[in-house]
PDB file of C-alpha atoms in Angstrom:
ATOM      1  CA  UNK A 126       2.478  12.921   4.422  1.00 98.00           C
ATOM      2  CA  UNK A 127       2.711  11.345   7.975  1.00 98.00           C
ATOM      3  CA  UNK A 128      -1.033  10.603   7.537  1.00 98.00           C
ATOM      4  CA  UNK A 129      -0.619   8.777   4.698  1.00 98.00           C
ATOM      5  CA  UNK A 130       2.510   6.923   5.520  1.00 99.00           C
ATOM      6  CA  UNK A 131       0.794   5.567   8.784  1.00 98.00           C
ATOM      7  CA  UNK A 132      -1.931   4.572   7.143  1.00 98.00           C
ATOM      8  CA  UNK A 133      -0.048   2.619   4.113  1.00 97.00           C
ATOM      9  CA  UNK A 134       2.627   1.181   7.099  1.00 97.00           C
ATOM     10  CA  UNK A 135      -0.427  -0.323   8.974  1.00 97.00           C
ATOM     11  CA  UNK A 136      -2.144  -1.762   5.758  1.00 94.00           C
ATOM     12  CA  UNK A 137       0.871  -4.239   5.711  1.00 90.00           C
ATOM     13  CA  UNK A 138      -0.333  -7.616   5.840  1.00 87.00           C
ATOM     14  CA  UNK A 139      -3.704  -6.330   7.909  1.00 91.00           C
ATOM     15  CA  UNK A 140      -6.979  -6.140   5.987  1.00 89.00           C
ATOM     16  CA  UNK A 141      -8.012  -2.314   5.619  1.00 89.00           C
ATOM     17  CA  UNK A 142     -11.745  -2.915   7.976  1.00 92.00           C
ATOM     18  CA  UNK A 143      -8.555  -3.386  10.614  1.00 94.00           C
ATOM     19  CA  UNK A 144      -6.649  -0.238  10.272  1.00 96.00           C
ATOM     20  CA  UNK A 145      -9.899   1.737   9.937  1.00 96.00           C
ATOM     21  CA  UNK A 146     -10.534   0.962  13.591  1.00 96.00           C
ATOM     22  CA  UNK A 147      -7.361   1.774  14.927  1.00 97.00           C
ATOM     23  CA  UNK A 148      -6.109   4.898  12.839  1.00 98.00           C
ATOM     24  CA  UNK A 149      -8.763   7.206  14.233  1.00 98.00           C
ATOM     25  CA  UNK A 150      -7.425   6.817  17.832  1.00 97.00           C
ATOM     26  CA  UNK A 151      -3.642   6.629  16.649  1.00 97.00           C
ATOM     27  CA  UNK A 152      -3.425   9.418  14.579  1.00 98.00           C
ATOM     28  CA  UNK A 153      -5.329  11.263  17.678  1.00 98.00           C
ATOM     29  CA  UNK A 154      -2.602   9.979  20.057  1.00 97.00           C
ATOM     30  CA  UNK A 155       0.300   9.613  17.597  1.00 98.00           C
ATOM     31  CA  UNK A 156       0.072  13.092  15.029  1.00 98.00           C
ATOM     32  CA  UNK A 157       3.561  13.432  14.372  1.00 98.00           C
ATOM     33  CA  UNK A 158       6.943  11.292  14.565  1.00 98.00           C
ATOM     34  CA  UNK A 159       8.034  13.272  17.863  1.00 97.00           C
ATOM     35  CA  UNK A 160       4.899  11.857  19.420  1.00 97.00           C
ATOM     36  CA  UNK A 161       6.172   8.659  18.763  1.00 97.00           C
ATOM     37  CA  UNK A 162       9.678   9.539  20.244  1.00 96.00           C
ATOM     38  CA  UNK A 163       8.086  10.620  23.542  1.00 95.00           C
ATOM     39  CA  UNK A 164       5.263   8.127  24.032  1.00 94.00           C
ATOM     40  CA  UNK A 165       5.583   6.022  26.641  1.00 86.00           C
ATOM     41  CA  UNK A 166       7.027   2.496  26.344  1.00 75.00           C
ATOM     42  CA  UNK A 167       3.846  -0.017  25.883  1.00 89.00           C
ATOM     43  CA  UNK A 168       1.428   3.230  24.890  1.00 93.00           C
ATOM     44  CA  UNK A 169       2.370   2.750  21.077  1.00 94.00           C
ATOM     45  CA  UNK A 170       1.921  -1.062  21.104  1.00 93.00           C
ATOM     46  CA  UNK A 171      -1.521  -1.387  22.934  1.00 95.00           C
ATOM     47  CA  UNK A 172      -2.897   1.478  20.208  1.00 96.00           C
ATOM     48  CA  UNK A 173      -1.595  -0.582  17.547  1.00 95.00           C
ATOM     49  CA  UNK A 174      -2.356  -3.974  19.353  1.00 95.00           C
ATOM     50  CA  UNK A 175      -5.593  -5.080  17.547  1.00 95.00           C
ATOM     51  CA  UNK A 176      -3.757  -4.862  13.905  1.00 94.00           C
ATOM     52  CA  UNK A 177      -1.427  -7.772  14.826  1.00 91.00           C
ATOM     53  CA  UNK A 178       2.606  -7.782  15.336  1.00 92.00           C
ATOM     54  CA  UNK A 179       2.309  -4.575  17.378  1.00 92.00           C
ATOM     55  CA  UNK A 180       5.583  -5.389  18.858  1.00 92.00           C
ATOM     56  CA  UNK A 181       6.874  -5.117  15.754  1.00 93.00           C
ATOM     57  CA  UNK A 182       5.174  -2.379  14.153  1.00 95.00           C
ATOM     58  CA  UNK A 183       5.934  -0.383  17.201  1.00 95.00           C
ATOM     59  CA  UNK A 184       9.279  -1.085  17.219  1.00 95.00           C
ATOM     60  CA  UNK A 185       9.850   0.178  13.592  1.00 96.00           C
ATOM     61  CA  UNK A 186       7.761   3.561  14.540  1.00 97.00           C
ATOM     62  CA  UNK A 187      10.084   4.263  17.035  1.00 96.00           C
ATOM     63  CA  UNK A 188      13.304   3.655  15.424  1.00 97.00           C
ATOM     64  CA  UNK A 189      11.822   5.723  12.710  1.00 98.00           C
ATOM     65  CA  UNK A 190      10.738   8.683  14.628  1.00 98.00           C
ATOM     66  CA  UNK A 191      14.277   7.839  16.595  1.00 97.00           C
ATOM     67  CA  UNK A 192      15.927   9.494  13.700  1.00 96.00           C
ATOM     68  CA  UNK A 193      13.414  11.316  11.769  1.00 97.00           C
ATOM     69  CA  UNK A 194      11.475  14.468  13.016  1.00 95.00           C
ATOM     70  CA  UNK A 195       9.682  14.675   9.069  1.00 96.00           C
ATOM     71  CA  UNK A 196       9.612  11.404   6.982  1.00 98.00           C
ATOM     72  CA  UNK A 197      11.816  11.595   4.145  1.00 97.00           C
ATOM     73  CA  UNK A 198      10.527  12.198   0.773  1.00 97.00           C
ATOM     74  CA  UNK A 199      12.589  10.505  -1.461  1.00 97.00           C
ATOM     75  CA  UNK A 200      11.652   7.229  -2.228  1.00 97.00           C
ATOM     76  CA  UNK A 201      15.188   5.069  -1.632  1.00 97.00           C
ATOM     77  CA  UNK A 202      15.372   7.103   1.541  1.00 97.00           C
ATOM     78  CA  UNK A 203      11.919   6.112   2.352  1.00 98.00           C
ATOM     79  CA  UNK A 204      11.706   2.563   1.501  1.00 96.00           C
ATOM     80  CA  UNK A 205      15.273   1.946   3.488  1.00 96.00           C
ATOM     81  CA  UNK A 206      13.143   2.594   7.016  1.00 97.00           C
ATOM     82  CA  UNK A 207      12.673  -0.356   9.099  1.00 95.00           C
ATOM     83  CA  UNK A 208       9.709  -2.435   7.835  1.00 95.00           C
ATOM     84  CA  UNK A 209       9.433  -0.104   5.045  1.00 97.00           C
ATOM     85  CA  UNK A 210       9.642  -1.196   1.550  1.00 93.00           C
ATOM     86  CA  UNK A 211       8.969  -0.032  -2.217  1.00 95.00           C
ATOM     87  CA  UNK A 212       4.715  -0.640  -1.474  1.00 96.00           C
ATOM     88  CA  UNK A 213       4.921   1.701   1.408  1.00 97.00           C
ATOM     89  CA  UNK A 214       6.930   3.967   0.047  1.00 98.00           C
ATOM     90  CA  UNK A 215       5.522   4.365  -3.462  1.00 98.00           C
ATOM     91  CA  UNK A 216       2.345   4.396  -2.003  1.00 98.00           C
ATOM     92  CA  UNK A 217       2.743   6.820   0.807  1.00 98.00           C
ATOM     93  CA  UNK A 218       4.855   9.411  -1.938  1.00 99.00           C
ATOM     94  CA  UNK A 219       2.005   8.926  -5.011  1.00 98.00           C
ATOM     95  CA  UNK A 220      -1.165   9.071  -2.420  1.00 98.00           C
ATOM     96  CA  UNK A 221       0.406  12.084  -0.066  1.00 98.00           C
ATOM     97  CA  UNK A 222       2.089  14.449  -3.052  1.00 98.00           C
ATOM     98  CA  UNK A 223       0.495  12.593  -6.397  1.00 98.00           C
ATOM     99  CA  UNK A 224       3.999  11.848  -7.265  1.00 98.00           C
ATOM    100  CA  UNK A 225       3.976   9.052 -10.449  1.00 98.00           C
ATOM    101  CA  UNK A 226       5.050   5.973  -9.002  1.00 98.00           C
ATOM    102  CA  UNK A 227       4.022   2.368  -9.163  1.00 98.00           C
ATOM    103  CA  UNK A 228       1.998   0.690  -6.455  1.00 97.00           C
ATOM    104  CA  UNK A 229       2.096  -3.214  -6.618  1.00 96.00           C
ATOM    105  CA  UNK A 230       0.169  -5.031  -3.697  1.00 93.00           C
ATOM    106  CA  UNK A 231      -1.400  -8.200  -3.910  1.00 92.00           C
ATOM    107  CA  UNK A 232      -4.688  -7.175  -5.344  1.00 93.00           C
ATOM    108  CA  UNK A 233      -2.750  -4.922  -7.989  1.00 96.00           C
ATOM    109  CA  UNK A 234      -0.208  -8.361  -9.024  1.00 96.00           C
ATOM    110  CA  UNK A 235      -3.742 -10.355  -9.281  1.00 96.00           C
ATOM    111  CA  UNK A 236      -4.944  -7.144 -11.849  1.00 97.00           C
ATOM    112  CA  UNK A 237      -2.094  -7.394 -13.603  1.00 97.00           C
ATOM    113  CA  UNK A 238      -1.358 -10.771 -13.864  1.00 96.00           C
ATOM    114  CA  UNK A 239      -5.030 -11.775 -14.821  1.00 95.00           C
ATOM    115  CA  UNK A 240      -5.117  -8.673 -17.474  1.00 94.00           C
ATOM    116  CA  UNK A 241      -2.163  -9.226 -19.074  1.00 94.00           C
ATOM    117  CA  UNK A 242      -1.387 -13.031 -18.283  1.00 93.00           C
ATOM    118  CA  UNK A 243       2.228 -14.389 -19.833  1.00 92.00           C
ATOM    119  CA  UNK A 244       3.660 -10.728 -20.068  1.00 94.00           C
ATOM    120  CA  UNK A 245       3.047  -9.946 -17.195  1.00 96.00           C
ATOM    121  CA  UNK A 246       6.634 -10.654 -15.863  1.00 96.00           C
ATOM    122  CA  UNK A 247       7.798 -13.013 -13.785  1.00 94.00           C
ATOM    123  CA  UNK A 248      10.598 -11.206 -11.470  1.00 95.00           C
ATOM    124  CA  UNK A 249       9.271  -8.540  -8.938  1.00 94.00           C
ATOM    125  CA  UNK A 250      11.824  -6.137 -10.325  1.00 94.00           C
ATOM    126  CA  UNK A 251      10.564  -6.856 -13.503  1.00 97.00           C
ATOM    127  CA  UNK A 252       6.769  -5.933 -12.313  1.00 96.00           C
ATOM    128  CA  UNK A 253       7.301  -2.743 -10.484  1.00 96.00           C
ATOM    129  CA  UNK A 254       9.037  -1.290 -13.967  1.00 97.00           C
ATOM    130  CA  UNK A 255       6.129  -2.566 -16.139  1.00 97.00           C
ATOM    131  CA  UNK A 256       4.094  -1.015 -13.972  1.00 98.00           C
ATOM    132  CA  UNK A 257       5.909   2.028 -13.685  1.00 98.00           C
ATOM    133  CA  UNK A 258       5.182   2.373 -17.755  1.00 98.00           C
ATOM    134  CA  UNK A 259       1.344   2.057 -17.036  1.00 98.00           C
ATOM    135  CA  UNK A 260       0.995   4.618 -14.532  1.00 98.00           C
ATOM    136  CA  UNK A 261      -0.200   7.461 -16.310  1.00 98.00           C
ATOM    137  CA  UNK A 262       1.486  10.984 -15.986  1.00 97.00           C
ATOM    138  CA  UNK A 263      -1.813  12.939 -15.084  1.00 97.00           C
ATOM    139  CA  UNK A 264      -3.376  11.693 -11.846  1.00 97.00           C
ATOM    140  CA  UNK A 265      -1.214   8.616 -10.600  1.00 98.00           C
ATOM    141  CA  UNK A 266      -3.258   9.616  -7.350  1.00 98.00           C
ATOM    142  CA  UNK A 267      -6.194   8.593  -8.960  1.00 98.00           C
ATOM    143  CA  UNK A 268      -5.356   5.586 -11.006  1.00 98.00           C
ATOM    144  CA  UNK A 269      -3.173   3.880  -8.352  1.00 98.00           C
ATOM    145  CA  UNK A 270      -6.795   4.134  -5.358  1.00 97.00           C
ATOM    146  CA  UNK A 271      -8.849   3.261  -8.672  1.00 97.00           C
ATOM    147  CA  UNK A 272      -6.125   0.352  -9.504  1.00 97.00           C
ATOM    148  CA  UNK A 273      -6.156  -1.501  -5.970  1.00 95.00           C
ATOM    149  CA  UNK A 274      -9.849  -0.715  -5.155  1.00 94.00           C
ATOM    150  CA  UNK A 275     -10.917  -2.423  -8.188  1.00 96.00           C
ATOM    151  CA  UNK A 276      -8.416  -5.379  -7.399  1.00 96.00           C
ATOM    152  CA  UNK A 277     -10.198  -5.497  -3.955  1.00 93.00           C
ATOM    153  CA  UNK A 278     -13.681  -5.111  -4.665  1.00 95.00           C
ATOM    154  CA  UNK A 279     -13.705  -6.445  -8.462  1.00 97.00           C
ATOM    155  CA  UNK A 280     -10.849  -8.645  -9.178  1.00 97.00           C
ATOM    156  CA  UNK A 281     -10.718  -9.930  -5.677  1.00 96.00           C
ATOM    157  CA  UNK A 282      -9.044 -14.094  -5.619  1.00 96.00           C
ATOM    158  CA  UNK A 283     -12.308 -15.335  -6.394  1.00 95.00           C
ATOM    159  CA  UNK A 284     -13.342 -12.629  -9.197  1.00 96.00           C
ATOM    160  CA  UNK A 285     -16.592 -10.820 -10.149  1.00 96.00           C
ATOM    161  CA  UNK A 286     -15.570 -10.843 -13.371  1.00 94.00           C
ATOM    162  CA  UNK A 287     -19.981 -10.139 -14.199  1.00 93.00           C
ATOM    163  CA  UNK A 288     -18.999  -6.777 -12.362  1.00 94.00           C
ATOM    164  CA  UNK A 289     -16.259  -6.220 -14.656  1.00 95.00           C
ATOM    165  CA  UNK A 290     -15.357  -3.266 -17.520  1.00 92.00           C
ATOM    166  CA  UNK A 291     -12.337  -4.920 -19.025  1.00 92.00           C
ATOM    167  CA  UNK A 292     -13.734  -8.429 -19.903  1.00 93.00           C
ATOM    168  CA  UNK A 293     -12.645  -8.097 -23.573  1.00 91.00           C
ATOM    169  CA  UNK A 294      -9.181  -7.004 -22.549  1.00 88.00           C
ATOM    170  CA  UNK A 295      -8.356  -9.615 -20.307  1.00 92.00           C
ATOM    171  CA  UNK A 296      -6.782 -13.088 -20.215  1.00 91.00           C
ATOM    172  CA  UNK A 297      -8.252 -14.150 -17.351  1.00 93.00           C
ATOM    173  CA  UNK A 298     -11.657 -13.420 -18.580  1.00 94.00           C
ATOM    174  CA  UNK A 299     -10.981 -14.725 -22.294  1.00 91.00           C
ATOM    175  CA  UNK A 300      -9.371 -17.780 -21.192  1.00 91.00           C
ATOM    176  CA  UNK A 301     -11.669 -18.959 -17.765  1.00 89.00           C
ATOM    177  CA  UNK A 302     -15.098 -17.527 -17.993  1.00 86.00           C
ATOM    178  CA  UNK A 303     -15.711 -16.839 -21.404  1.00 78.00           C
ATOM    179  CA  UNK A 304     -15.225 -20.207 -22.727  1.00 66.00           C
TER     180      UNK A 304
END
Protein backbone atom coordinates (compact mmCIF):
# COMPACT_ATOMS: atom_id res chain seq x y z
CA UNK A 1 0.00 0.00 0.00
CA UNK A 2 2.85 2.52 0.83
CA UNK A 3 3.96 1.96 -2.81
CA UNK A 4 0.99 2.94 -4.15
CA UNK A 5 0.13 5.79 -1.91
CA UNK A 6 3.59 7.44 -2.76
CA UNK A 7 3.15 7.08 -6.05
CA UNK A 8 -0.63 8.55 -6.25
CA UNK A 9 0.69 11.51 -3.48
CA UNK A 10 3.46 12.51 -6.02
CA UNK A 11 1.12 12.39 -9.16
CA UNK A 12 -0.56 15.53 -7.56
CA UNK A 13 -0.40 18.29 -9.85
CA UNK A 14 3.07 16.71 -11.51
CA UNK A 15 2.78 15.01 -14.90
CA UNK A 16 3.42 11.12 -14.43
CA UNK A 17 7.04 11.23 -17.03
CA UNK A 18 7.97 13.35 -13.57
CA UNK A 19 7.29 10.95 -10.85
CA UNK A 20 8.65 8.09 -12.98
CA UNK A 21 12.08 9.65 -12.55
CA UNK A 22 12.03 10.23 -9.06
CA UNK A 23 10.07 7.16 -7.51
CA UNK A 24 12.77 4.66 -8.40
CA UNK A 25 15.36 6.44 -6.15
CA UNK A 26 12.66 7.40 -3.40
CA UNK A 27 11.11 4.33 -2.86
CA UNK A 28 14.95 2.96 -2.70
CA UNK A 29 15.73 5.62 -0.04
CA UNK A 30 12.24 6.12 1.45
CA UNK A 31 10.53 2.15 1.70
CA UNK A 32 8.50 2.69 4.59
CA UNK A 33 6.93 5.70 6.71
CA UNK A 34 9.68 5.15 9.56
CA UNK A 35 12.22 5.95 6.88
CA UNK A 36 10.64 9.06 6.50
CA UNK A 37 10.59 9.72 10.35
CA UNK A 38 14.36 9.20 10.55
CA UNK A 39 15.66 10.77 7.35
CA UNK A 40 17.56 13.53 7.72
CA UNK A 41 16.18 17.09 7.48
CA UNK A 42 16.78 18.31 3.63
CA UNK A 43 17.38 14.34 2.48
CA UNK A 44 13.50 13.98 1.77
CA UNK A 45 13.19 17.33 -0.08
CA UNK A 46 16.25 17.12 -2.51
CA UNK A 47 14.80 13.33 -3.52
CA UNK A 48 11.58 14.83 -4.13
CA UNK A 49 13.04 18.21 -5.46
CA UNK A 50 12.66 17.75 -9.29
CA UNK A 51 8.65 17.06 -8.90
CA UNK A 52 8.07 20.66 -7.72
CA UNK A 53 6.80 22.02 -4.10
CA UNK A 54 9.20 19.58 -2.40
CA UNK A 55 9.01 21.72 0.60
CA UNK A 56 5.73 20.97 0.72
CA UNK A 57 5.40 17.52 -0.23
CA UNK A 58 8.08 16.79 2.25
CA UNK A 59 6.57 18.43 4.85
CA UNK A 60 3.26 16.41 4.56
CA UNK A 61 5.47 12.98 4.41
CA UNK A 62 6.81 13.74 7.54
CA UNK A 63 3.91 14.79 9.49
CA UNK A 64 2.41 11.69 8.08
CA UNK A 65 5.00 9.22 8.97
CA UNK A 66 5.12 11.60 12.35
CA UNK A 67 2.06 9.75 13.39
CA UNK A 68 1.67 6.80 11.28
CA UNK A 69 4.05 3.70 11.27
CA UNK A 70 1.32 1.86 8.45
CA UNK A 71 -0.97 4.23 6.40
CA UNK A 72 -4.42 3.90 7.37
CA UNK A 73 -6.80 2.01 5.32
CA UNK A 74 -9.91 3.53 5.65
CA UNK A 75 -10.65 6.02 3.32
CA UNK A 76 -11.93 9.21 5.71
CA UNK A 77 -8.89 8.31 7.76
CA UNK A 78 -6.83 8.42 4.71
CA UNK A 79 -8.00 11.35 2.86
CA UNK A 80 -7.83 13.54 6.36
CA UNK A 81 -3.68 13.32 6.02
CA UNK A 82 -2.03 16.46 5.20
CA UNK A 83 -2.18 17.12 1.43
CA UNK A 84 -4.23 14.12 1.12
CA UNK A 85 -7.60 14.18 -0.34
CA UNK A 86 -10.51 11.85 -1.77
CA UNK A 87 -8.12 11.35 -5.38
CA UNK A 88 -5.30 10.10 -3.30
CA UNK A 89 -7.06 8.24 -1.18
CA UNK A 90 -9.54 6.46 -3.45
CA UNK A 91 -6.87 5.90 -5.65
CA UNK A 92 -4.19 4.61 -3.39
CA UNK A 93 -7.19 2.10 -1.54
CA UNK A 94 -8.78 0.82 -5.23
CA UNK A 95 -5.09 0.48 -6.98
CA UNK A 96 -3.24 -1.13 -3.66
CA UNK A 97 -6.30 -3.63 -2.34
CA UNK A 98 -8.86 -3.37 -5.59
CA UNK A 99 -11.24 -1.90 -3.18
CA UNK A 100 -14.46 -0.26 -5.39
CA UNK A 101 -14.06 3.28 -5.16
CA UNK A 102 -14.27 6.21 -7.49
CA UNK A 103 -11.22 7.91 -8.92
CA UNK A 104 -11.95 11.45 -10.41
CA UNK A 105 -8.77 13.37 -11.74
CA UNK A 106 -8.73 15.73 -14.38
CA UNK A 107 -8.47 13.41 -17.29
CA UNK A 108 -11.34 11.18 -15.68
CA UNK A 109 -13.83 14.78 -15.20
CA UNK A 110 -12.83 15.47 -19.08
CA UNK A 111 -14.17 11.46 -19.76
CA UNK A 112 -16.98 12.03 -18.03
CA UNK A 113 -18.00 15.26 -18.80
CA UNK A 114 -17.43 14.81 -22.66
CA UNK A 115 -19.33 11.20 -22.46
CA UNK A 116 -22.10 12.13 -20.70
CA UNK A 117 -22.25 16.05 -21.24
CA UNK A 118 -25.37 17.92 -19.21
CA UNK A 119 -25.68 14.94 -16.66
CA UNK A 120 -22.75 14.87 -15.88
CA UNK A 121 -23.19 16.95 -12.63
CA UNK A 122 -22.16 20.04 -11.82
CA UNK A 123 -21.03 19.88 -7.93
CA UNK A 124 -17.83 17.78 -7.15
CA UNK A 125 -19.83 15.95 -4.52
CA UNK A 126 -22.23 15.33 -6.98
CA UNK A 127 -19.42 13.70 -9.45
CA UNK A 128 -17.56 11.47 -7.12
CA UNK A 129 -21.21 9.67 -6.29
CA UNK A 130 -22.09 9.35 -10.03
CA UNK A 131 -19.07 7.95 -10.41
CA UNK A 132 -19.16 5.80 -7.58
CA UNK A 133 -22.44 4.11 -9.49
CA UNK A 134 -20.20 3.46 -12.64
CA UNK A 135 -17.46 1.74 -11.07
CA UNK A 136 -18.14 -1.72 -11.61
CA UNK A 137 -18.08 -4.33 -8.70
CA UNK A 138 -15.59 -6.84 -10.45
CA UNK A 139 -12.20 -5.25 -11.14
CA UNK A 140 -12.44 -1.44 -10.05
CA UNK A 141 -8.53 -2.04 -10.27
CA UNK A 142 -8.85 -2.44 -13.74
CA UNK A 143 -11.46 -0.03 -14.90
CA UNK A 144 -10.26 2.93 -12.77
CA UNK A 145 -6.00 2.48 -14.72
CA UNK A 146 -8.21 1.72 -17.97
CA UNK A 147 -10.52 4.94 -17.05
CA UNK A 148 -7.61 7.63 -16.57
CA UNK A 149 -5.19 6.05 -19.13
CA UNK A 150 -7.68 6.42 -21.76
CA UNK A 151 -8.46 10.09 -20.49
CA UNK A 152 -4.64 10.64 -20.86
CA UNK A 153 -3.73 9.06 -23.94
CA UNK A 154 -7.30 9.19 -25.79
CA UNK A 155 -9.47 11.84 -24.45
CA UNK A 156 -6.57 14.04 -23.62
CA UNK A 157 -7.82 18.35 -23.78
CA UNK A 158 -7.29 18.29 -27.32
CA UNK A 159 -8.97 14.72 -28.13
CA UNK A 160 -8.18 11.84 -30.54
CA UNK A 161 -11.50 11.25 -30.79
CA UNK A 162 -10.26 9.06 -34.58
CA UNK A 163 -8.57 6.81 -31.80
CA UNK A 164 -11.71 6.46 -30.04
CA UNK A 165 -14.24 3.22 -29.13
CA UNK A 166 -17.11 5.20 -27.71
CA UNK A 167 -17.78 7.73 -30.57
CA UNK A 168 -21.48 6.71 -30.78
CA UNK A 169 -21.89 7.03 -27.05
CA UNK A 170 -20.61 10.29 -26.57
CA UNK A 171 -21.68 13.95 -26.54
CA UNK A 172 -18.64 15.30 -27.21
CA UNK A 173 -18.19 13.27 -30.26
CA UNK A 174 -21.98 13.61 -31.48
CA UNK A 175 -22.11 17.18 -30.90
CA UNK A 176 -18.23 18.55 -32.13
CA UNK A 177 -16.77 16.16 -34.58
CA UNK A 178 -19.45 14.38 -36.03
CA UNK A 179 -21.31 17.22 -37.38
Amino acid sequence: MYEVFVAEFFLTQTPADNVASVYPEFITRFPSLRSIRTADEGELADVIEPLGFQNLRAEALRAIAADYDDLPRSVDELSSLQRVGPYVANATLCFAFNRRLPIVDRNVDRVYRRVFDDRWPRTKSEQWETALELVPESDPKRYNLALRDFGAAVCTPDPRCEACFANKYCAYYQENVRS
